[in-house]
C-alpha atoms as one frame of an Amber mdcrd trajectory, in Angstrom:
protein
 -29.482 -37.265 -22.578 -28.914 -33.518 -22.480 -26.400 -31.843 -24.934 -24.628
 -28.563 -24.386 -21.368 -27.378 -25.836 -19.100 -30.517 -26.189 -20.741 -32.206
 -23.318 -23.478 -34.742 -22.654 -25.296 -35.207 -19.471 -27.325 -38.266 -18.437
 -30.145 -36.654 -16.550 -31.215 -39.937 -14.868 -27.941 -41.287 -13.812 -26.379
 -37.887 -13.249 -23.279 -38.600 -15.324 -21.367 -35.993 -17.438 -19.400 -36.984
 -20.481 -16.892 -35.196 -22.756 -16.896 -37.248 -25.972 -16.674 -40.869 -24.727
 -15.048 -39.914 -21.548 -16.803 -39.561 -18.180 -16.179 -36.518 -16.003 -15.486
 -37.556 -12.510 -17.284 -35.104 -10.270 -18.610 -35.154  -6.701 -22.318 -35.998
  -6.604 -23.269 -32.630  -5.204 -21.611 -30.911  -8.153 -23.507 -33.113 -10.596
 -26.796 -32.229  -8.728 -25.878 -28.572  -9.131 -25.428 -29.138 -12.847 -28.745
 -30.924 -13.022 -30.479 -27.952 -11.431 -28.860 -25.557 -13.817 -29.869 -27.583
 -16.756 -33.468 -27.873 -15.520 -33.598 -24.029 -15.398 -31.696 -22.663 -18.322
 -31.562 -18.881 -18.892 -33.248 -18.167 -15.552 -31.651 -16.096 -12.825 -31.352
 -18.464  -9.866 -30.736 -16.920  -6.450 -28.024 -18.387  -4.197 -30.686 -18.972
  -1.561 -32.798 -20.955  -4.064 -29.744 -23.265  -4.770 -29.103 -23.614  -1.062
 -32.749 -24.420  -0.224 -32.793 -27.034  -3.079 -29.500 -28.733  -2.559 -28.155
 -27.806   0.828 -31.184 -27.490   3.169 -29.319 -27.634   6.324 -25.847 -27.230
   7.736 -23.464 -24.653   9.089 -21.283 -24.757   5.921 -23.722 -24.662   3.125
 -22.711 -21.264   1.838 -19.104 -22.506   1.528 -20.328 -25.783   0.072 -22.157
 -23.913  -2.701 -19.309 -21.710  -3.485 -16.966 -24.657  -3.569 -19.398 -26.631
  -5.975 -19.794 -23.703  -8.312 -16.069 -23.454  -8.689 -15.640 -27.165  -9.336
 -18.349 -27.133 -11.906 -16.753 -24.316 -13.779 -13.426 -25.913 -13.680 -14.839
 -29.172 -15.091 -16.549 -27.240 -17.867 -13.546 -25.049 -18.600 -15.681 -21.973
 -17.782 -14.394 -18.615 -16.590 -16.348 -16.355 -14.238 -15.009 -13.264 -16.011
 -15.956 -14.431 -19.537 -18.485 -17.144 -18.925 -19.726 -19.692 -21.582 -21.963
 -21.658 -19.210 -22.558 -20.058 -15.814 -22.918 -16.321 -15.471 -22.681 -14.634
 -12.041 -25.033 -11.751 -11.587 -23.782  -9.623  -8.634 -26.317  -9.349  -5.796
 -28.719 -11.531  -7.866 -27.371 -15.109  -8.322 -26.385 -17.227 -11.259 -27.729
 -17.941 -14.795 -27.184 -20.845 -17.136 -26.440 -19.148 -20.466 -25.498 -22.021
 -22.755 -28.147 -23.561 -25.026 -29.355 -26.992 -23.979 -30.642 -29.642 -26.330
 -32.475 -32.896 -25.633 -31.127 -35.902 -27.524 -33.788 -37.685 -29.607 -32.992
 -41.044 -28.066 -33.828 -39.538 -24.719 -37.150 -38.264 -26.080 -38.076 -41.676
 -27.596 -37.264 -43.615 -24.376 -39.331 -41.129 -22.427 -42.350 -41.650 -24.742
 -41.862 -45.520 -24.581 -42.128 -45.583 -20.804 -44.986 -43.165 -20.738 -43.155
 -40.400 -18.800 -45.185 -37.214 -19.338 -43.329 -34.989 -17.009 -41.204 -31.915
 -17.706 -37.516 -31.891 -17.996 -37.236 -30.035 -14.618 -39.254 -32.648 -12.932
 -37.034 -35.437 -14.259 -33.832 -33.756 -13.118 -35.095 -32.723  -9.728 -36.224
 -36.292  -9.202 -32.690 -37.441  -9.989 -31.360 -34.923  -7.678 -33.516 -36.317
  -4.811 -32.719 -39.814  -5.707 -28.928 -39.079  -5.565 -29.265 -38.163  -1.832
 -30.193 -41.732  -1.157 -27.687 -43.653  -3.264 -24.538 -41.425  -3.233 -22.233
 -40.761  -0.302 -22.305 -37.395   1.355 -19.960 -34.652   0.130 -16.869 -33.850
   2.109 -18.512 -30.713   3.619 -21.481 -32.702   4.737 -19.428 -35.455   6.255
 -17.476 -32.807   8.312 -20.760 -31.426   9.561 -21.952 -34.746  10.957 -18.830
 -35.212  13.096 -18.812 -33.965  16.708 -16.597 -30.908  17.040 -13.442 -31.208
  19.135 -10.932 -28.484  20.124  -7.469 -29.661  21.336  -6.059 -27.029  23.591
  -2.333 -26.234  23.753  -0.492 -28.367  26.310   0.082 -26.822  29.752   3.750
 -27.360  30.510   4.029 -27.576  34.453   7.380 -29.338  34.546   9.206 -26.223
  35.413  11.454 -26.628  32.279  10.531 -24.320  29.528  12.395 -26.324  26.999
   9.746 -29.201  27.476   7.162 -27.176  25.759   8.007 -28.568  22.337   6.569
 -31.849  23.497   2.991 -30.580  23.444   3.302 -29.844  19.677   4.331 -33.501
  19.092   1.478 -35.049  21.176  -1.078 -32.761  19.764  -0.113 -33.654  16.262
  -0.392 -37.290  16.881  -3.676 -36.937  18.636  -5.118 -35.068  15.652  -3.853
 -37.832  13.374  -5.730 -40.477  15.365  -8.946 -38.355  15.742  -9.367 -36.577
  12.368 -11.583 -39.277  10.897 -13.987 -39.295  13.828 -14.187 -35.476  14.805
 -14.456 -32.096  13.268 -11.234 -30.788  14.596 -11.552 -27.140  15.353  -8.601
 -24.958  14.479  -6.349 -24.270  17.566  -6.186 -20.476  16.823 -10.076 -20.460
  16.944  -9.800 -21.303  20.627 -10.106 -17.725  21.953 -13.539 -17.180  20.607
 -14.778 -20.768  21.011 -13.948 -20.719  24.626 -15.898 -17.510  25.183 -19.200
 -19.204  23.851 -21.932 -20.224  26.226 -21.075 -23.750  27.545 -23.826 -25.488
  25.447 -22.404 -24.029  22.226 -18.705 -24.890  22.895 -17.091 -27.833  21.198
 -15.895 -30.812  23.111 -12.490 -29.682  24.499  -9.448 -31.958  25.214  -7.147
 -30.348  27.689  -3.579 -31.700  28.325  -1.230 -30.823  31.212   2.351 -32.273
  31.635   3.530 -32.529  35.161   6.626 -33.860  36.827   6.701 -36.954  39.074
   9.883 -38.008  40.534  12.010 -39.179  37.609   8.986 -39.388  35.313   6.164
 -37.291  33.939   2.339 -37.476  34.181   0.234 -36.416  31.164  -3.140 -35.335
  32.501  -5.931 -35.494  29.970  -9.401 -33.935  30.559 -12.392 -34.299  28.271
 -16.113 -33.721  29.036 -15.609 -33.755  32.792 -13.388 -36.936  32.695  -9.821
 -36.613  33.788  -7.174 -39.463  33.223  -3.450 -39.600  33.943  -0.972 -41.370
  31.674   2.544 -42.087  32.827   5.266 -40.909  30.512   8.623 -42.466  31.282
  10.606 -40.015  29.183   9.883 -37.274  26.563  11.246 -39.124  23.610   9.618
 -39.814  20.275   6.995 -42.345  21.323   4.114 -39.923  20.670   1.861 -42.418
  18.823   1.941 -44.829  21.723   1.279 -42.130  24.330  -1.527 -40.564  22.194
  -3.250 -44.096  21.970  -3.025 -44.642  25.742  -4.576 -41.235  26.316  -7.441
 -41.942  24.022  -7.929 -45.483  25.455  -8.033 -44.091  28.950 -10.629 -41.469
  27.934 -12.620 -44.054  26.150 -12.516 -41.787  22.985 -13.227 -43.274  19.488
 -10.100 -42.964  17.380  -7.944 -44.792  14.756  -5.703 -46.476  17.262  -7.311
 -49.805  16.631  -5.803 -49.783  13.119  -2.283 -48.868  14.188   0.375 -51.203
  13.283   3.990 -51.235  14.575   6.134 -49.153  12.378   9.795 -47.940  12.901
   9.646 -44.669  14.818  11.831 -41.712  13.638  13.017 -38.939  15.812  11.179
 -35.791  14.849  11.743 -33.987  18.097  13.672 -31.212  16.460  10.802 -30.590
  14.043   8.388 -30.183  16.981  10.873 -27.896  18.752  10.941 -25.933  15.505
   7.175 -25.579  15.594   7.236 -24.338  19.202   9.918 -21.827  18.334   8.116
 -20.655  15.249   4.893 -20.013  17.150   6.333 -18.556  20.231   9.499 -16.783
  19.141   9.704 -16.553  15.266  11.585 -18.037  12.325  14.925 -16.991  13.426
  15.211 -19.582  16.173  12.899 -22.145  14.326  15.093 -22.327  11.285  17.968
 -24.178  13.125  15.537 -26.760  14.463  14.001 -27.573  11.100  17.608 -27.830
   9.569  18.465 -30.303  12.395  15.269 -32.362  11.718  16.308 -32.780   8.151
  19.924 -33.925   9.247  18.186 -36.754  11.150  15.460 -37.454   8.481  16.339
 -35.915   5.105  13.039 -36.817   3.547  10.928 -35.261   6.280   8.412 -33.163
   4.133   6.997 -30.988   6.960  10.458 -29.779   7.899  11.188 -28.991   4.281
   8.001 -26.995   4.008   8.613 -24.972   6.998  12.135 -24.120   5.809  10.786
 -22.897   2.484   8.281 -20.671   4.385  10.936 -19.361   6.815  13.378 -18.523
   3.924  11.050 -16.084   2.170   9.865 -14.679   5.380  13.367 -13.840   6.255
  13.727 -12.111   2.781  15.892 -14.955   1.111  13.877 -15.266  -2.153  16.438
 -17.447  -3.947  16.625 -19.981  -1.139  12.853 -20.165  -0.776  12.490 -20.966
  -4.517  15.168 -23.607  -4.042  13.362 -25.225  -1.098  10.040 -25.301  -2.924
  11.576 -26.752  -6.109  13.253 -29.571  -4.185   9.944 -30.709  -2.605   8.155
 -33.737  -4.036   4.707 -34.661  -3.181   4.576 -38.227  -4.532   3.511 -39.886
  -1.232   2.393 -36.788   0.700  -0.886 -36.850   2.464  -3.670 -34.621   1.280
  -3.029 -32.361   4.283   0.687 -31.909   3.493  -0.090 -31.322  -0.228  -2.462
 -28.635   0.817   0.055 -26.900   3.059   2.663 -27.115   0.259   0.382 -25.354
  -2.164  -0.902 -22.787   0.255   2.655 -21.912   1.381   3.791 -21.621  -2.216
   0.715 -19.648  -3.165   1.281 -17.034  -0.342   4.968 -16.700  -1.371   3.861
 -16.196  -5.076   1.297 -13.633  -3.979   3.971 -11.721  -2.155   5.993 -11.657
  -5.293   3.122 -10.259  -7.286   2.873 -13.517  -9.361  -0.989 -13.605  -9.012
  -1.782 -16.021 -11.735   0.658 -18.627 -10.249  -0.663 -17.807  -6.812  -4.320
 -18.460  -7.772  -3.414 -21.781  -9.277  -1.522 -22.804  -6.128  -4.502 -21.691
  -4.043  -6.895 -23.711  -6.198  -4.622 -26.863  -5.769  -4.325 -26.213  -2.138
  -8.144 -25.951  -1.847  -8.625 -29.192  -3.579  -6.145 -31.098  -1.392  -7.562
 -29.361   1.670 -11.043 -30.502   0.827  -9.778 -34.186   0.399  -8.109 -33.863
   3.807 -11.355 -32.358   5.533  -9.305 -30.155   7.721 -11.439 -27.047   8.340
  -8.486 -24.743   8.828  -6.741 -25.713   5.619  -9.945 -25.307   3.562 -10.572
 -21.842   5.213  -6.910 -20.729   4.474  -7.350 -21.797   0.913 -10.399 -19.573
   0.587  -8.690 -16.691   2.300  -5.688 -16.991  -0.002  -8.053 -17.024  -3.105
  -9.793 -13.863  -1.516  -6.375 -12.071  -1.122  -5.583 -12.648  -4.715  -8.979
 -11.659  -6.015  -8.648  -8.523  -3.911  -5.228  -7.597  -5.479  -6.571  -8.374
  -9.021  -9.794  -6.388  -8.357 -12.122  -9.283  -8.930 -14.793  -8.288  -6.529
 -17.345 -10.922  -7.050 -14.892 -13.779  -6.732 -13.432 -12.029  -3.757 -16.753
 -11.801  -1.994 -17.610 -15.463  -2.620 -14.151 -16.728  -1.380 -14.466 -14.582
   1.903 -18.048 -15.752   2.462 -16.683 -19.274   2.103 -13.959 -18.632   4.636
 -16.483 -16.920   6.918 -18.831 -19.946   6.807 -16.008 -22.150   8.061 -14.187
 -20.066  10.742 -16.584 -17.038  11.304 -15.379 -13.555  12.152 -11.737 -14.672
  12.592 -11.669 -14.772   8.567 -12.376 -11.060   8.460 -10.412 -10.240  11.599
  -7.056 -11.490  10.130  -7.553 -11.376   6.339  -8.844  -7.746   6.170  -5.769
  -6.688   8.087  -3.480  -7.946   5.304  -5.124  -5.840   2.524  -3.387  -2.961
   0.813  -3.939   0.386   2.394  -6.105   3.085   0.652  -5.278   6.629  -0.045
  -7.870   7.908   2.227  -9.377   6.876   5.714 -10.896   3.624   7.008 -13.133
   1.946   6.489 -11.121   0.769   3.490 -12.643   1.140   0.181 -13.746  -1.815
  -1.756 -16.416  -3.144  -4.054 -19.108  -2.559  -1.461 -19.559  -0.856   1.803
 -17.834  -2.432   4.795 -20.103  -4.702   6.889 -20.097  -2.867  10.123 -21.285
  -5.909  11.924 -18.268  -7.903  10.767 -15.868  -5.163  12.029 -17.635  -5.264
  15.372 -17.367  -8.993  15.599 -13.743  -8.830  14.385 -12.894  -6.399  17.102
 -14.351  -8.645  19.755 -12.653 -11.688  18.319  -9.280  -9.943  18.195  -9.599
  -8.619  21.748 -10.251 -12.178  22.894  -7.289 -13.513  20.894  -4.901 -11.010
  22.406  -5.854 -11.810  25.970  -5.582 -15.608  25.178  -2.196 -15.454  23.391
  -0.819 -13.314  26.305  -1.781 -16.076  28.701  -0.147 -18.980  26.749   2.988
 -16.892  25.567   2.357 -17.410  21.869   4.181 -14.259  20.776   3.888 -14.588
  17.043   0.154 -15.301  17.312  -0.098 -12.370  19.720   1.694 -10.025  17.228
  -0.658 -11.155  14.516  -3.683 -10.323  16.599  -2.238  -6.943  17.717  -1.450
  -6.068  14.217  -4.985  -6.829  12.965  -6.594  -5.071  16.066  -4.698  -1.958
  15.370  -6.172  -1.876  11.896  -9.691  -2.220  12.938 -11.047   1.390  12.357
 -13.602   0.887  15.250 -10.673   0.736  17.653  -9.889   4.229  19.192  -6.854
   5.874  17.585  -4.641   5.874  20.716  -5.430   2.212  21.610  -4.790   1.156
  18.006  -1.458   2.994  18.004  -0.340   1.120  21.130  -1.484  -2.168  19.599
   0.549  -1.590  16.412   3.697  -0.509  18.325   3.519  -3.601  20.529   3.157
  -5.783  17.487   6.369  -4.145  15.973   8.190  -4.791  19.320   7.400  -8.420
  19.132   8.194  -8.961  15.509  11.337  -6.824  15.351  13.466  -9.591  16.804
  11.563 -12.667  15.559  13.474 -12.961  12.267  10.174 -12.592  10.236  11.349
  -9.775   8.029   8.290  -9.831   5.810   5.929  -9.554   8.781   8.141  -6.642
  10.087   7.828  -4.850   6.774   4.046  -5.215   6.936   3.825  -3.688  10.324
   6.343  -0.828   9.547   4.446  -0.017   6.363   1.125   0.134   8.054   2.557
   2.451  10.843   3.658   4.741   8.012   0.078   4.697   6.616  -1.311   5.131
  10.082   0.663   8.307  10.772  -0.126   9.788   7.410  -3.767   9.518   8.349
  -3.099  11.474  11.499  -1.174  13.962   9.328   2.076  13.339  11.072   4.189
  13.024   7.831   7.521  13.138   9.520   6.691  10.393  11.865   5.296   8.340
   9.089   8.609   8.670   7.154  10.546   7.544  10.173   8.863   4.247  10.030
   8.749   3.882   6.177  12.438   4.578   6.037  13.065   1.589   8.286  11.618
  -0.808   5.554  14.261  -2.988   4.046  12.697  -5.474   1.608  13.836  -7.770
  -1.193  13.402  -6.293  -4.720  11.367  -9.276  -5.674   8.450  -8.391  -3.491
   6.940  -6.044  -5.972   3.555  -5.342  -4.370   5.190  -4.315  -1.071   7.744
  -2.141  -2.923   4.903  -0.440  -4.857   2.997   0.142  -1.590   6.108   1.490
   0.190   6.919   3.917  -2.769   3.313   5.188  -2.706   3.204   5.774   1.051
   6.512   7.598   1.053   5.158  10.030  -1.574   2.054  10.394   0.354   4.049
  11.225   3.533   5.995  13.935   1.717   2.792  15.339   0.283   1.257  15.416
   3.787   4.259  17.408   5.051   3.985  19.819   2.074   0.247  20.391   2.564
   0.316  20.670   6.316   3.334  23.065   6.357   2.897  24.707   3.033   6.371
  23.372   2.183   6.886  23.755  -1.529  10.153  21.537  -1.564   8.176  18.622
   0.168   5.470  19.012  -2.452   8.007  18.938  -5.221   9.539  15.847  -3.667
   6.191  14.121  -3.475   5.388  15.082  -7.087   8.713  13.668  -8.329   8.143
  10.416  -6.494   4.629  10.005  -7.869   5.847  10.501 -11.364   8.594   7.953
 -10.794   6.023   5.485  -9.516   3.850   5.935 -12.623   6.762   5.134 -14.854
   7.814   1.875 -13.161   7.348  -1.422 -14.983   5.303  -2.745 -12.116   2.219
  -0.749 -10.999  -1.180  -2.139 -10.234  -4.192  -0.367 -11.727  -5.459   0.742
  -8.351  -2.076   2.202  -7.409  -1.907   4.048 -10.802  -5.382   5.617 -10.084
  -4.450   6.602  -6.541  -1.257   8.154  -7.899  -3.101  10.136 -10.436  -5.461
  11.532  -7.834  -2.499  12.457  -5.531  -0.898  14.354  -8.349  -4.171  16.107
  -9.043  -4.341  17.305  -5.406  -0.807  18.678  -5.685  -1.833  20.341  -8.870
  -4.721  22.017  -7.006  -2.437  23.186  -4.247  -0.065  24.742  -6.938  -2.914
  26.263  -8.929  -2.732  23.890 -11.918  -6.489  23.441 -12.468  -6.415  21.980
 -15.920  -3.740  19.350 -15.096  -5.697  18.532 -11.853  -8.852  18.127 -13.815
  -7.313  15.747 -16.355  -5.631  13.634 -13.718  -8.888  13.546 -11.638 -10.923
  12.247 -14.553  -8.324   9.575 -15.272  -8.465   8.383 -11.633 -12.327   8.480
 -11.647 -12.606   6.484 -14.696 -10.360   3.740 -13.268 -12.261   3.706  -9.962
 -15.628   3.382 -11.753 -14.207   0.730 -14.076 -13.126  -1.369 -11.042 -16.406
  -0.659  -9.177 -14.519   1.019  -6.354 -17.319   3.313  -5.234 -16.013   4.186
  -1.945 -12.713   5.503  -3.455 -14.415   7.096  -6.416 -16.093   9.468  -4.199
 -12.763  11.350  -3.567 -12.300  11.804  -7.192 -16.022  12.974  -7.581 -15.763
  15.622  -4.941 -12.398  16.646  -6.327 -14.140  17.288  -9.730 -16.793  19.278
  -7.778 -14.193  21.561  -6.276 -12.586  22.110  -9.634 -15.912  23.187 -11.022
 -16.410  25.611  -8.131 -13.078  27.080  -8.700 -14.029  27.566 -12.430 -17.262
  29.203 -11.496 -19.342  26.297 -12.606 -21.570  25.538  -9.587 -24.240  23.819
 -11.778 -21.646  21.242 -13.047 -20.548  20.691  -9.459 -24.140  19.947  -8.390
 -24.503  17.521 -11.260 -21.873  15.413  -9.563 -23.386  15.461  -6.157 -24.574
  12.153  -4.818 -27.876  12.655  -2.942 -27.740   9.163  -1.422 -24.255   9.740
   0.129 -24.708  10.963   3.675 -21.232  10.258   5.015 -18.759  12.061   2.727
 -18.065  15.270   4.475 -16.523  17.161   1.510 -19.383  16.109  -1.007 -21.889
  17.540   1.323 -19.699  20.524   1.989 -19.278  21.386  -1.722 -22.913  20.671
  -2.519 -24.042  23.213   0.040 -21.624  25.850  -1.206 -22.703  25.254  -4.715
 -26.295  25.475  -3.835 -25.585  28.861  -2.127 -23.828  30.071  -5.349 -27.080
  29.464  -7.368 -29.253  30.746  -4.493 -30.914  27.376  -3.880 -31.349  28.018
  -0.171 -33.404  24.801   0.359 -30.714  22.478  -0.940 -27.981  24.496   0.800
 -29.717  24.180   4.129 -30.591  20.464   3.656 -27.028  19.392   2.798 -25.742
  21.621   5.587 -27.918  19.800   8.057 -26.676  16.422   6.787 -23.116  17.679
   7.195 -23.777  18.848  10.744 -24.891  15.234  11.652 -21.441  13.801  10.978
 -18.607  13.798  13.469 -15.636  16.068  12.766 -17.676  18.575  10.830 -17.435
  21.668  13.044 -14.593  23.181  10.970 -16.479  22.754   7.798 -19.674  24.156
   9.196 -17.843  27.302  10.344 -16.360  27.678   6.757 -19.977  27.486   5.318
 -21.176  30.228   7.714 -18.303  32.488   6.652 -19.014  31.576   3.081 -22.690
  32.588   3.453 -21.664  36.010   5.007 -19.354  37.074   2.126 -20.985  35.289
  -0.933 -22.396  38.551  -2.220 -18.930  40.293  -2.076 -16.826  40.473  -5.237
 -13.657  42.009  -3.777 -12.115  38.671  -2.745 -11.955  35.095  -3.827 -14.496
  33.613  -1.616 -13.779  29.989  -2.807 -10.485  30.455  -0.808 -12.589  30.000
   2.164 -13.446  26.480   1.288 -11.114  23.494   2.192  -9.635  21.892  -0.952
 -10.289  18.090  -1.546  -6.728  17.213  -0.451  -7.696  18.207   3.067  -8.681
  14.678   4.069  -8.718  15.902   7.667 -12.341  16.767   6.944 -12.976  13.194
   5.661 -11.352  11.413   8.629 -13.410   9.027  10.787 -10.505   8.631  13.182
 -10.849  10.411  16.443  -8.314  10.742  19.254  -9.887   9.367  22.404
């Protein structure tokens, strides 16, 4: 028996106790604990754990992340202030709590003549567990054949019949989920582009008219069968069973028993309206569904979601509070917690949102629905991003990526807050260029696909994300964003509309079109409870006014921006990142107005915050701002002390380094950094300034530093190119 903290662990039986109570954990989590206890105080790489416990499988990265989280939760451990498991960024994990072997365990080992190490005993137990315990939920998912159910093709000539496809698809999923790994429908665009041998099994449905009846044509793996549908009523279960019997597909239809059938047609009409038109039309259908069946939980959930998307916070809270989950399936419980968590995140209630995400993840894992599990990880990642918990953010995004691939980045990254400078967005580490390339491809495929099937809201989501991928040419991205706005403007999804309008404001600030940015930002109308969105809007409006002031040398615009920045700093709700960004913006205005000391103080405050939160990509803006201040103060040596020799992409850092080197007559360094600068796109203007600077550097009759662009000229830093 192993002792640590208040816990006892039976190494042979793999059982964890607290006092006299047994902790109920999945076998894989217990195996993970056994491995840690066998290797206390050692730094264990993720790949080592994967090799030992998850040798094969597409989802092993996600399974490890999930098991680490479950183990921490069982032990009451915290990743930020660990007692048991310490996370070492870029290295792995370390068990840091002291482990004792109970005397009785030693005595028993001696009696049976076991002369093996603790590690050997534990690892033997781990191997043994593979044989006697059932597989984890992730492993069970992996063993099932993959199946993609395509949206029903409605060839009846009556557009209103399209709702029926949502109903039959839902029933087919219910009968197939225990036998197949059901691929998310919105993963269809990229799955259908894969080589044939890598595609999942695909079930295609087509509804056709025949005299006074309908024919449902179902195709799977080269087999096509027709099922006669007398009328489009609510006999979905019977029709789905007949389809699967005709196709000779293994399902749960053998276990079906006759139960009273309720009319949920309005609910499915609502789903169709929600996906194809937006919440404005969908709301009336969900309300009608609840008139027919007041206890219908899915309709209650959708109404709660619709309410806050339309900006009715009070009504949304009332809907969520009325919902009870006593008899709800795991899938419905997961949806409830994820809907609620997303709402709480939008309100800035991040602690509550993370709790909802954790509950949603647990229920999603029990349901074994890939899309729900991935959505839970993505919600966790969004929250960790907002709260600047980079290690947890990376783990959650990796878990989502393991489940649904590049789509996790394609859509999630588009929902992040916008940074003060240019894409790629700053973060805890450099953007993975490969992910952005894949995301661009995935989004392009999705746009084509959703155009074909007229799924307008899905199309708008893909267009919005595509317009934010910085690998997309500027003019193409602009058209994508504007089309997304056209679609969402009349959908009734006010929150989505706010997101698109706000990003368009940011977009035009980056192109230094401040007036155009304000024209979009001024259209934003959002409920006062959505604090993160309001904070973001206030910051961007101030940035737009600052851009106008800098571009046109407009003192009134600069004063307006300055006043708005100070107002933002004095609000009750302001995130640490926005505070740092605001301080740096004010420093840039100070430089423009000749207030060097004020600018220096503000820049140092911003830099300290960026460094504290490991925002290296953003910190560079503060670093080269400090370099510029030192140059203006006649301190080139101090400027050079801040230069980062490893950074080869920051235009202004290379620019100021070369100028400082010239000021101290270090010709080698000046030429070296100038050569690096010349290798970057959009550097011609800076190179011309350096040439002019070289010609007049010996003169004392003018302020030669006026020749150098100031750090607020993010034109120089921009990676966006009009093509």
